Tab-separated table of C-alpha atoms in Angstrom:
chain	number	residue	atom	x	y	z
A	1	MET	CA	-6.405	-13.938	26.174
A	2	MET	CA	-8.554	-14.448	29.266
A	3	LEU	CA	-8.268	-15.744	32.779
A	4	PRO	CA	-9.595	-19.223	33.542
A	5	GLN	CA	-12.963	-19.283	35.251
A	6	PRO	CA	-12.213	-17.993	38.788
A	7	ASP	CA	-12.048	-20.512	41.593
A	8	ALA	CA	-15.322	-20.396	43.492
A	9	ASN	CA	-13.566	-20.024	46.867
A	10	SER	CA	-12.084	-16.696	45.811
A	11	ILE	CA	-15.429	-15.101	44.971
A	12	ARG	CA	-18.006	-16.548	47.288
A	13	SER	CA	-19.780	-14.487	49.887
A	14	GLU	CA	-21.741	-15.918	52.762
A	15	ASP	CA	-25.114	-14.578	51.695
A	16	SER	CA	-25.000	-15.007	47.885
A	17	LEU	CA	-23.183	-18.258	47.104
A	18	PRO	CA	-25.775	-20.101	44.951
A	19	ALA	CA	-26.938	-17.047	42.995
A	20	LEU	CA	-23.399	-15.795	42.393
A	21	ASP	CA	-22.192	-19.186	41.131
A	22	ALA	CA	-25.063	-19.281	38.631
A	23	MET	CA	-24.312	-15.753	37.493
A	24	LEU	CA	-20.630	-16.622	37.031
A	25	LEU	CA	-21.478	-19.692	35.002
A	26	GLN	CA	-23.714	-17.625	32.740
A	27	ALA	CA	-21.036	-14.952	32.317
A	28	HIS	CA	-18.484	-17.636	31.483
A	29	ARG	CA	-20.723	-19.157	28.827
A	30	LEU	CA	-21.470	-15.795	27.251
A	31	ARG	CA	-17.752	-14.991	27.159
A	32	LEU	CA	-16.872	-18.284	25.474
A	33	ALA	CA	-19.589	-17.613	22.891
A	34	ALA	CA	-17.992	-14.207	22.172
A	35	ASN	CA	-21.231	-12.464	23.170
A	36	TRP	CA	-19.222	-9.611	24.610
A	37	PRO	CA	-21.955	-7.090	25.540
A	38	ALA	CA	-24.028	-9.711	27.332
A	39	ALA	CA	-20.968	-11.196	29.013
A	40	ALA	CA	-19.912	-7.740	30.196
A	41	ALA	CA	-23.345	-7.149	31.678
A	42	ALA	CA	-23.167	-10.501	33.456
A	43	TYR	CA	-19.719	-9.818	34.918
A	44	ARG	CA	-20.843	-6.350	35.984
A	45	ALA	CA	-23.705	-7.932	37.890
A	46	CYS	CA	-21.255	-10.284	39.604
A	47	LEU	CA	-19.000	-7.356	40.479
A	48	ALA	CA	-21.892	-5.630	42.205
A	49	ARG	CA	-21.684	-8.446	44.748
A	50	GLN	CA	-17.893	-8.854	44.759
A	51	PRO	CA	-16.561	-5.391	43.823
A	52	ASP	CA	-12.919	-6.100	44.750
A	53	SER	CA	-12.475	-9.409	42.906
A	54	PRO	CA	-9.445	-9.054	40.576
A	55	GLU	CA	-10.695	-11.966	38.442
A	56	LEU	CA	-14.071	-10.341	37.869
A	57	LEU	CA	-12.494	-6.968	37.195
A	58	HIS	CA	-10.186	-8.589	34.651
A	59	ASN	CA	-12.904	-10.543	32.874
A	60	LEU	CA	-15.170	-7.508	32.645
A	61	ALA	CA	-12.251	-5.541	31.206
A	62	LEU	CA	-11.605	-8.333	28.723
A	63	CYS	CA	-15.220	-8.255	27.484
A	64	LEU	CA	-15.189	-4.468	27.129
A	65	HIS	CA	-11.881	-4.569	25.244
A	66	ALA	CA	-13.150	-7.301	22.912
A	67	SER	CA	-16.254	-5.257	22.121
A	68	GLY	CA	-14.164	-2.216	21.185
A	69	ARG	CA	-14.569	-0.291	24.441
A	70	HIS	CA	-10.837	-0.112	25.049
A	71	ALA	CA	-10.802	3.050	27.169
A	72	ASP	CA	-13.467	1.595	29.477
A	73	ALA	CA	-11.287	-1.471	30.050
A	74	LEU	CA	-8.306	0.544	31.317
A	75	PRO	CA	-9.488	1.461	34.842
A	76	LEU	CA	-10.709	-2.081	35.430
A	77	CYS	CA	-7.308	-3.525	34.495
A	78	ARG	CA	-5.609	-1.053	36.829
A	79	ARG	CA	-7.975	-1.921	39.684
A	80	ALA	CA	-7.307	-5.633	39.126
A	81	LEU	CA	-3.544	-5.027	39.200
A	82	ALA	CA	-3.821	-2.868	42.296
A	83	ALA	CA	-5.629	-5.711	44.029
A	84	ARG	CA	-3.210	-8.350	42.736
A	85	PRO	CA	0.030	-6.928	41.291
A	86	GLN	CA	1.216	-10.338	40.031
A	87	LEU	CA	-1.880	-10.735	37.834
A	88	TRP	CA	0.107	-10.709	34.592
A	89	GLN	CA	-3.048	-11.374	32.554
A	90	SER	CA	-4.374	-7.936	33.477
A	91	ALA	CA	-1.019	-6.344	32.654
A	92	VAL	CA	-1.168	-7.901	29.181
A	93	LEU	CA	-4.771	-6.799	28.715
A	94	LEU	CA	-3.830	-3.301	29.858
A	95	GLY	CA	-1.125	-3.276	27.183
A	96	GLN	CA	-3.569	-4.419	24.517
A	97	ALA	CA	-6.107	-1.759	25.475
A	98	LEU	CA	-3.473	1.004	25.566
A	99	GLN	CA	-2.220	-0.132	22.171
A	100	ALA	CA	-5.762	0.002	20.793
A	101	ILE	CA	-6.316	3.603	21.931
A	102	GLY	CA	-3.007	4.734	20.438
A	103	ASP	CA	-0.586	4.786	23.374
A	104	PRO	CA	2.311	2.550	22.220
A	105	PRO	CA	4.794	3.679	24.919
A	106	GLY	CA	2.239	2.996	27.648
A	107	ALA	CA	1.402	-0.358	26.102
A	108	ASP	CA	5.067	-1.331	25.988
A	109	GLN	CA	5.436	-0.509	29.683
A	110	ALA	CA	2.405	-2.655	30.486
A	111	TYR	CA	3.853	-5.603	28.553
A	112	LEU	CA	7.169	-5.150	30.389
A	113	ALA	CA	5.278	-5.264	33.698
A	114	ALA	CA	3.664	-8.537	32.621
A	115	LEU	CA	7.094	-9.953	31.767
A	116	ARG	CA	8.448	-8.940	35.170
A	117	ALA	CA	5.573	-10.811	36.801
A	118	GLN	CA	5.813	-13.774	34.413
A	119	PRO	CA	9.180	-13.929	32.591
A	120	GLY	CA	8.906	-15.188	29.029
A	121	GLN	CA	5.122	-14.727	28.963
A	122	ALA	CA	4.095	-15.272	25.335
A	123	ASP	CA	1.271	-12.741	25.014
A	124	ALA	CA	3.496	-9.982	26.377
A	125	LEU	CA	6.318	-10.887	24.000
A	126	LEU	CA	3.913	-10.957	21.062
A	127	GLY	CA	2.467	-7.619	22.146
A	128	ARG	CA	5.910	-6.037	22.314
A	129	ALA	CA	6.768	-7.499	18.909
A	130	ASP	CA	3.590	-6.040	17.427
A	131	LEU	CA	4.555	-2.638	18.821
A	132	ALA	CA	8.100	-2.999	17.533
A	133	MET	CA	6.903	-3.624	14.000
A	134	ASN	CA	3.720	-1.567	13.713
A	135	SER	CA	4.394	1.380	16.033
A	136	PHE	CA	8.148	1.697	16.433
A	137	GLY	CA	8.932	0.560	12.884
A	138	ASP	CA	11.528	-2.118	13.647
A	139	PRO	CA	10.672	-5.459	11.999
A	140	LEU	CA	14.045	-6.991	12.908
A	141	ARG	CA	13.418	-6.203	16.576
A	142	ALA	CA	9.968	-7.782	16.304
A	143	SER	CA	11.504	-11.008	14.994
A	144	ALA	CA	14.066	-11.068	17.782
A	145	LEU	CA	11.401	-10.630	20.466
A	146	VAL	CA	9.353	-13.644	19.342
A	147	ALA	CA	12.259	-15.928	18.426
A	148	PRO	CA	12.199	-17.677	21.865
A	149	LEU	CA	8.579	-18.694	21.220
A	150	LEU	CA	9.557	-20.899	18.263
A	151	ALA	CA	10.287	-23.620	20.812
A	152	ASP	CA	6.841	-23.209	22.429
A	153	PRO	CA	4.302	-25.478	20.669
A	154	GLU	CA	1.382	-23.345	21.839
A	155	HIS	CA	2.810	-20.109	20.438
A	156	ARG	CA	5.049	-21.283	17.604
A	157	ARG	CA	2.405	-20.342	15.040
A	158	ASP	CA	2.179	-16.723	16.268
A	159	ALA	CA	5.963	-16.414	16.402
A	160	LEU	CA	6.365	-17.777	12.872
A	161	LEU	CA	3.684	-15.454	11.543
A	162	THR	CA	5.321	-12.429	13.160
A	163	MET	CA	8.692	-13.338	11.672
A	164	LEU	CA	7.252	-13.962	8.196
A	165	MET	CA	5.398	-10.635	8.148
A	166	ALA	CA	8.509	-8.852	9.422
A	167	SER	CA	10.473	-10.387	6.542
A	168	LEU	CA	8.195	-8.666	4.046
A	169	TYR	CA	9.717	-5.378	5.241
A	170	ASP	CA	13.344	-6.304	5.794
A	171	ARG	CA	15.146	-9.587	5.093
A	172	ASP	CA	18.296	-11.283	3.891
A	173	GLU	CA	16.592	-14.093	1.927
A	174	ASP	CA	15.238	-13.720	-1.610
A	175	ALA	CA	11.564	-13.094	-2.382
A	176	LEU	CA	10.946	-16.578	-3.800
A	177	THR	CA	12.221	-18.295	-0.652
A	178	LEU	CA	10.085	-16.067	1.565
A	179	ASN	CA	7.042	-16.692	-0.630
A	180	GLN	CA	7.528	-20.452	-0.319
A	181	ARG	CA	7.825	-20.180	3.460
A	182	ILE	CA	4.587	-18.181	3.625
A	183	ILE	CA	2.752	-20.809	1.559
A	184	ALA	CA	4.129	-23.541	3.822
A	185	PHE	CA	2.913	-21.631	6.886
A	186	SER	CA	-0.542	-21.269	5.346
A	187	ARG	CA	-0.765	-24.990	4.646
A	188	ALA	CA	0.337	-25.854	8.158
A	189	TYR	CA	-1.729	-23.341	10.150
A	190	LEU	CA	-4.522	-21.705	8.145
A	191	ARG	CA	-6.678	-24.742	7.359
A	192	LEU	CA	-9.787	-24.740	9.547
A	193	ASP	CA	-10.608	-27.946	11.397
A	194	GLY	CA	-14.072	-28.957	12.521
A	195	TRP	CA	-15.989	-27.650	9.475
A	196	ASP	CA	-19.004	-29.880	8.857
A	197	ARG	CA	-21.195	-27.827	6.533
A	198	ALA	CA	-21.867	-28.516	2.888
A	199	PRO	CA	-20.980	-25.866	0.290
A	200	LEU	CA	-23.741	-23.395	-0.467
A	201	PRO	CA	-25.942	-24.587	-3.333
A	202	PRO	CA	-25.694	-22.722	-6.644
A	203	ARG	CA	-27.636	-19.505	-6.813
A	204	GLY	CA	-31.095	-20.307	-8.137
A	205	PRO	CA	-32.952	-18.457	-10.876
A	206	GLY	CA	-35.050	-15.444	-10.038
A	207	ALA	CA	-34.811	-11.743	-9.406
A	208	ARG	CA	-32.997	-11.934	-6.060
A	209	ARG	CA	-30.213	-9.386	-5.892
A	210	GLN	CA	-26.726	-10.705	-5.366
A	211	ARG	CA	-25.495	-10.760	-1.790
A	212	ILE	CA	-21.965	-9.342	-1.798
A	213	GLY	CA	-19.903	-9.869	1.331
A	214	ILE	CA	-17.076	-7.642	2.590
A	215	LEU	CA	-14.759	-8.965	5.297
A	216	SER	CA	-12.084	-6.758	6.872
A	217	PRO	CA	-10.644	-5.324	10.104
A	218	LEU	CA	-9.681	-2.176	8.156
A	219	LEU	CA	-13.060	-0.575	7.412
A	220	CYS	CA	-12.034	2.965	8.274
A	221	ALA	CA	-10.193	5.874	6.650
A	222	GLY	CA	-7.271	4.027	5.089
A	223	PRO	CA	-6.224	2.068	2.009
A	224	VAL	CA	-9.214	-0.282	1.997
A	225	TYR	CA	-11.631	2.641	1.959
A	226	PHE	CA	-9.821	4.949	-0.462
A	227	LEU	CA	-9.000	2.172	-2.956
A	228	THR	CA	-12.338	0.318	-2.942
A	229	ILE	CA	-15.155	2.731	-2.019
A	230	ALA	CA	-15.876	3.595	-5.673
A	231	THR	CA	-16.567	-0.092	-6.312
A	232	TRP	CA	-18.845	-0.448	-3.279
A	233	ARG	CA	-20.873	2.597	-4.290
A	234	ARG	CA	-21.617	0.940	-7.619
A	235	ALA	CA	-22.133	-2.502	-6.103
A	236	ALA	CA	-24.682	-1.181	-3.585
A	237	GLN	CA	-26.886	-0.123	-6.501
A	238	GLN	CA	-26.735	-3.559	-8.112
A	239	GLY	CA	-26.722	-5.897	-5.125
A	240	GLU	CA	-26.858	-6.128	-1.357
A	241	LEU	CA	-23.642	-5.325	0.542
A	242	ILE	CA	-23.222	-7.563	3.582
A	243	VAL	CA	-20.399	-6.181	5.735
A	244	PHE	CA	-18.498	-8.195	8.343
A	245	GLN	CA	-16.511	-5.760	10.483
A	246	ARG	CA	-13.470	-7.456	11.995
A	247	GLY	CA	-12.042	-4.295	13.561
A	248	THR	CA	-13.282	-1.870	16.182
A	249	ARG	CA	-12.209	1.495	14.773
A	250	GLN	CA	-15.123	3.728	13.748
A	251	ASP	CA	-14.789	6.966	11.772
A	252	TRP	CA	-16.367	8.876	8.904
A	253	ALA	CA	-15.257	6.249	6.377
A	254	SER	CA	-16.864	3.480	8.451
A	255	ASP	CA	-20.049	5.528	8.530
A	256	GLU	CA	-20.025	5.849	4.732
A	257	LEU	CA	-19.673	2.089	4.340
A	258	GLY	CA	-22.443	1.615	6.888
A	259	ARG	CA	-24.802	3.748	4.824
A	260	LEU	CA	-24.103	1.578	1.777
A	261	ALA	CA	-24.502	-1.710	3.630
A	262	HIS	CA	-27.677	-3.769	3.478
A	263	GLU	CA	-26.473	-5.631	6.587
A	264	TRP	CA	-23.637	-4.851	9.024
A	265	HIS	CA	-22.266	-7.592	11.268
A	266	GLU	CA	-19.826	-6.907	14.119
A	267	ALA	CA	-17.454	-9.883	13.852
A	268	HIS	CA	-14.280	-8.753	15.608
A	269	GLY	CA	-14.697	-11.127	18.554
A	270	LEU	CA	-15.316	-14.310	16.579
A	271	ASP	CA	-12.837	-17.149	16.247
A	272	ALA	CA	-12.249	-18.790	12.873
A	273	LEU	CA	-14.975	-21.421	13.193
A	274	GLN	CA	-17.545	-18.946	14.492
A	275	LEU	CA	-16.678	-16.541	11.685
A	276	ALA	CA	-16.907	-19.234	8.997
A	277	ARG	CA	-20.348	-20.216	10.279
A	278	ALA	CA	-21.523	-16.583	10.316
A	279	LEU	CA	-20.323	-16.081	6.733
A	280	HIS	CA	-21.971	-19.322	5.623
A	281	ASP	CA	-25.239	-18.339	7.330
A	282	ALA	CA	-25.194	-15.040	5.406
A	283	ASN	CA	-25.789	-16.948	2.143
A	284	LEU	CA	-23.255	-14.891	0.188
A	285	ASP	CA	-23.006	-15.056	-3.584
A	286	LEU	CA	-19.685	-13.195	-3.584
A	287	LEU	CA	-17.241	-12.510	-0.769
A	288	TYR	CA	-14.321	-10.086	-0.954
A	289	ASP	CA	-11.642	-10.491	1.664
A	290	LEU	CA	-10.185	-7.069	2.493
A	291	GLY	CA	-8.152	-8.214	5.483
A	292	GLY	CA	-5.605	-10.697	4.199
A	293	TRP	CA	-2.544	-11.108	6.385
A	294	MET	CA	-3.807	-8.346	8.683
A	295	ASP	CA	-6.445	-10.880	9.787
A	296	PRO	CA	-5.072	-14.458	9.775
A	297	VAL	CA	-8.116	-15.659	11.734
A	298	GLY	CA	-10.245	-14.373	8.863
A	299	LEU	CA	-8.076	-16.231	6.362
A	300	GLN	CA	-8.473	-19.405	8.366
A	301	ALA	CA	-12.264	-18.997	8.226
A	302	LEU	CA	-12.056	-18.501	4.453
A	303	SER	CA	-10.083	-21.721	3.985
A	304	VAL	CA	-13.392	-23.641	3.982
A	305	LYS	CA	-14.938	-21.297	1.374
A	306	PRO	CA	-18.099	-20.269	3.256
A	307	ALA	CA	-19.393	-18.223	0.274
A	308	ARG	CA	-20.272	-19.330	-3.244
A	309	ARG	CA	-17.347	-17.401	-4.700
A	310	GLN	CA	-14.638	-15.515	-2.867
A	311	TYR	CA	-11.857	-13.184	-3.954
A	312	LYS	CA	-8.782	-11.615	-2.340
A	313	TRP	CA	-8.565	-7.888	-2.881
A	314	VAL	CA	-7.167	-4.733	-1.211
A	315	GLY	CA	-6.286	-5.035	2.485
A	316	GLY	CA	-3.392	-7.091	3.821
A	317	GLN	CA	-2.816	-8.017	0.174
A	318	SER	CA	0.939	-8.122	0.519
A	319	VAL	CA	1.575	-11.666	-0.649
A	320	THR	CA	-0.420	-14.777	-1.567
A	321	THR	CA	-2.638	-16.197	1.170
A	322	GLY	CA	-1.400	-19.701	0.366
A	323	LEU	CA	-5.028	-20.873	0.291
A	324	SER	CA	-6.695	-22.766	-2.562
A	325	SER	CA	-10.208	-21.660	-1.606
A	326	PHE	CA	-10.186	-18.344	-3.481
A	327	ASP	CA	-11.725	-18.002	-6.931
A	328	GLY	CA	-9.367	-15.173	-7.764
A	329	TRP	CA	-6.715	-12.696	-6.660
A	330	VAL	CA	-7.725	-9.245	-7.887
A	331	GLY	CA	-4.715	-7.490	-9.378
A	332	ASP	CA	-3.497	-6.029	-12.630
A	333	GLU	CA	-0.696	-6.727	-15.057
A	334	ALA	CA	1.673	-4.313	-13.326
A	335	GLN	CA	0.957	-5.464	-9.766
A	336	SER	CA	0.667	-9.195	-10.397
A	337	PRO	CA	1.813	-10.011	-13.949
A	338	LEU	CA	0.705	-13.402	-15.207
A	339	ARG	CA	4.330	-14.460	-15.520
A	340	LEU	CA	4.388	-14.499	-11.700
A	341	GLN	CA	1.329	-16.781	-11.326
A	342	SER	CA	3.573	-19.428	-9.708
A	343	LEU	CA	3.903	-17.142	-6.662
A	344	TYR	CA	0.155	-17.293	-6.010
A	345	THR	CA	-2.110	-20.134	-4.922
A	346	GLU	CA	-5.059	-18.000	-6.085
A	347	PRO	CA	-5.830	-17.631	-9.821
A	348	LEU	CA	-4.714	-14.175	-10.913
A	349	LEU	CA	-7.633	-11.998	-12.002
A	350	ASN	CA	-5.977	-8.958	-13.558
A	351	LEU	CA	-8.183	-5.950	-14.269
A	352	ALA	CA	-7.468	-3.914	-17.389
A	353	GLY	CA	-7.785	-0.452	-15.852
A	354	GLY	CA	-5.783	-1.115	-12.707
A	355	TYR	CA	-6.629	-3.304	-9.757
A	356	ALA	CA	-7.989	-0.440	-7.623
A	357	THR	CA	-9.466	3.023	-8.045
A	358	TYR	CA	-8.207	5.813	-5.840
A	359	THR	CA	-10.971	7.986	-4.430
A	360	ALA	CA	-9.516	11.093	-2.801
A	361	PRO	CA	-10.946	12.363	0.485
A	362	PRO	CA	-12.858	15.650	0.246
A	363	TYR	CA	-10.050	17.381	2.134
A	364	LEU	CA	-7.258	16.441	-0.318
A	365	PRO	CA	-5.214	19.644	-0.807
A	366	ALA	CA	-4.821	21.106	-4.270
A	367	PRO	CA	-1.272	20.791	-5.612
A	368	ALA	CA	0.967	23.415	-4.021
A	369	ALA	CA	2.087	26.151	-6.393
A	370	HIS	CA	5.639	26.014	-5.076
A	371	LYS	CA	7.207	22.813	-3.778
A	372	ARG	CA	10.381	22.125	-1.815
A	373	SER	CA	13.279	20.403	-3.534
A	374	GLU	CA	14.062	18.113	-0.580
A	375	PRO	CA	12.532	14.660	-1.134
A	376	VAL	CA	9.838	13.398	1.210
A	377	ILE	CA	9.462	9.867	2.569
A	378	PHE	CA	5.777	9.325	3.380
A	379	ALA	CA	5.732	5.874	4.945
A	380	ASN	CA	5.253	3.799	8.042
A	381	PRO	CA	8.787	3.484	9.485
A	382	ALA	CA	8.524	-0.325	9.301
A	383	LYS	CA	9.094	0.130	5.558
A	384	LEU	CA	12.486	1.744	6.154
A	385	SER	CA	14.555	-1.364	5.483
A	386	ARG	CA	18.302	-1.499	5.948
A	387	ALA	CA	18.701	-1.421	2.168
A	388	PHE	CA	16.436	1.600	1.797
A	389	LEU	CA	18.174	3.552	4.557
A	390	SER	CA	21.547	2.769	2.965
A	391	HIS	CA	20.138	4.038	-0.335
A	392	LEU	CA	19.125	7.291	1.378
A	393	ALA	CA	22.541	7.619	3.006
A	394	ALA	CA	24.178	7.494	-0.413
A	395	ARG	CA	21.938	10.279	-1.666
A	396	PRO	CA	23.229	13.755	-0.754
A	397	GLY	CA	21.055	16.419	0.783
A	398	ARG	CA	18.272	16.695	3.310
A	399	LYS	CA	15.426	14.162	3.622
A	400	VAL	CA	12.012	14.775	5.206
A	401	PHE	CA	10.121	11.918	6.896
A	402	VAL	CA	6.346	12.262	7.304
A	403	HIS	CA	4.347	9.962	9.580
A	404	ARG	CA	3.008	10.263	13.111
A	405	GLN	CA	5.202	7.339	14.231
A	406	TYR	CA	8.389	9.362	13.780
A	407	GLN	CA	7.549	10.972	17.127
A	408	TYR	CA	8.968	7.952	18.988
A	409	PRO	CA	12.648	8.143	20.011
A	410	GLN	CA	13.345	4.517	19.069
A	411	VAL	CA	12.160	5.183	15.509
A	412	ARG	CA	14.457	8.186	15.115
A	413	GLU	CA	17.358	6.343	16.719
A	414	ARG	CA	17.182	3.566	14.121
A	415	ILE	CA	17.146	6.094	11.271
A	416	GLU	CA	19.995	8.116	12.731
A	417	GLN	CA	22.194	5.059	13.075
A	418	VAL	CA	22.442	5.276	9.258
A	419	LEU	CA	21.659	8.890	8.369
A	420	ASP	CA	23.324	12.012	9.712
A	421	PRO	CA	20.786	13.563	12.137
A	422	VAL	CA	21.605	16.985	10.702
A	423	SER	CA	20.312	15.857	7.299
A	424	VAL	CA	16.987	14.548	8.610
A	425	GLU	CA	13.708	16.357	9.272
A	426	TYR	CA	10.690	14.731	10.904
A	427	VAL	CA	7.064	15.767	10.483
A	428	CYS	CA	4.621	14.045	12.853
A	429	PRO	CA	1.124	15.001	11.665
A	430	ALA	CA	-1.828	14.791	14.034
A	431	SER	CA	-4.289	13.908	11.257
A	432	HIS	CA	-4.521	12.544	7.737
A	433	LEU	CA	-5.128	16.065	6.450
A	434	GLU	CA	-1.966	17.348	8.121
A	435	ALA	CA	0.019	14.479	6.602
A	436	LEU	CA	-1.270	15.299	3.118
A	437	GLN	CA	-0.488	18.985	3.610
A	438	ALA	CA	3.079	18.112	4.592
A	439	VAL	CA	3.640	15.843	1.589
A	440	ASN	CA	2.129	18.457	-0.718
A	441	GLN	CA	5.028	20.764	0.077
A	442	HIS	CA	7.508	18.497	-1.743
A	443	ALA	CA	8.189	18.022	-5.431
A	444	GLU	CA	9.422	14.451	-5.060
A	445	MET	CA	8.562	11.429	-2.918
A	446	LEU	CA	11.027	8.554	-2.562
A	447	ASP	CA	9.300	5.192	-2.428
A	448	THR	CA	10.434	2.580	0.090
A	449	PHE	CA	11.656	-0.907	-0.761
A	450	PRO	CA	11.300	-3.837	-0.676
A	451	TYR	CA	7.806	-3.013	0.689
A	452	SER	CA	6.548	-0.229	-1.537
A	453	SER	CA	3.965	2.525	-1.112
A	454	GLY	CA	0.376	1.844	-2.079
A	455	LEU	CA	-2.139	4.461	-1.014
A	456	THR	CA	0.499	7.039	-0.074
A	457	ALA	CA	1.993	7.007	-3.577
A	458	ARG	CA	-1.415	7.671	-5.097
A	459	GLU	CA	-2.040	10.472	-2.631
A	460	ALA	CA	1.285	12.105	-3.480
A	461	ILE	CA	0.656	11.867	-7.219
A	462	ALA	CA	-2.842	13.327	-6.811
A	463	MET	CA	-1.197	16.409	-5.254
A	464	GLY	CA	1.328	16.752	-8.058
A	465	THR	CA	4.262	15.200	-6.205
A	466	ARG	CA	6.421	12.928	-8.340
A	467	VAL	CA	7.023	9.417	-6.977
A	468	ILE	CA	10.342	7.660	-7.540
A	469	GLY	CA	9.656	3.964	-7.084
A	470	HIS	CA	11.285	0.548	-7.110
A	471	SER	CA	9.565	-2.618	-8.366
A	472	GLY	CA	10.264	-6.012	-6.831
A	473	THR	CA	8.674	-9.428	-7.142
A	474	LEU	CA	5.996	-9.845	-4.466
A	475	PHE	CA	2.680	-8.006	-4.686
A	476	CYS	CA	3.646	-5.579	-1.912
A	477	GLU	CA	6.863	-4.784	-3.776
A	478	ARG	CA	5.098	-3.611	-6.944
A	479	HIS	CA	2.632	-0.934	-5.790
A	480	THR	CA	4.315	1.763	-7.853
A	481	ALA	CA	5.129	-0.459	-10.847
A	482	ALA	CA	2.456	1.202	-12.987
A	483	LEU	CA	3.401	4.752	-12.022
A	484	THR	CA	5.607	6.636	-14.426
A	485	PRO	CA	8.165	9.143	-13.067
A	486	SER	CA	5.688	11.933	-13.775
A	487	GLY	CA	2.895	9.859	-12.290
A	488	SER	CA	-0.835	9.756	-12.741
A	489	ALA	CA	-3.779	8.981	-10.527
A	490	VAL	CA	-7.248	7.709	-11.221
A	491	GLN	CA	-9.931	9.312	-9.093
A	492	ALA	CA	-13.595	8.466	-8.785
């Protein structure tokens, strides 16, 4: 989201008109090319001449936000709004930046301010829906927020996608119907137009090491890292890892991947066509998508198959991509049994030893000698479906919920509409280590449904906590299908 190029009359000064217009044109071009650092420098130079221009303040903030400098964008958005309170674009951008630095309540207030200035504004509604689902754990609320946008041709795609992803967590329809709707969405919206490049030629003979691409917005301490890093450590010895980072979060896990990488490309600001071209230019022999439905722009780029071979693996791997451009969907017989091939547009490539290897962090606690009898629920609150909460309500005794998002009143309110508040305990850890320590205190973890636990189940089992799971039909509903009641975990 960005403002149109500012009208020249609003930014001209008597002594710098020609030079400033040229600088603005250059900044505009750099912004459209997604060259965020250079565009930011160009807008900063313009601001030196027009320091109170709300348009320039906004566009500089936009470039900083797009390059991952979210905190630096905040004061610029606030200055732009102070100069022009009705500038809803800056209110939306403020919400996006606050969301990126981990302030969901502040982001929600910013989106509400944008809606007061521009009722029905699509970006603000989509931002609030994203918060509802991914921060406040209410997929049904997310669907309701975007429902008005179904009638808006420009934003119908985003509204449909939000509602489909929300249905993975909580729905009234059956899994097969939802799966068919997701495939239909993919066919309608994820095919990239304007691609004019020929497929890469077959890899020629010779000693050249394979170039192995990794594409994801989730290259940090999380499921993608803990479930794939063992593979990348081996692959880096046999080939060249070419990483395309679609996110902006940087931590110790990102650093580890960076040390393994032969090349590292920052690709978070690219649109689908730009990304497809960058992947094609990288001359990749293999490409593993580790973003999936967390990065629909990435999926759109992959629809033209910019690598010689490409595979869908961990990361947004909740349900088929609906694309026919993948050479395989990496799973196993428990996660994606061959009898369910009809649910996938990708050929199922089931690995004998399990589709992923869990590598524990160095700070994983040893199993506690004495564990509490109350069951723990270690899950993003979005996974607390109506059916799962009803299941908990029918189970006597106290339940303990562990996740930082249980700090928000709207999350607790939804839970306590079903469960007696007296029977509920919340633990809101400040770090991954604290979360693991909390789970380690319990003998039993209750898995959510229909969307089941992936990494968190493996973490619990590694600490000697038994996982009680439920297996459904879709990939995201079968994460604990291979785990026995006593459980086991494979560690690198």
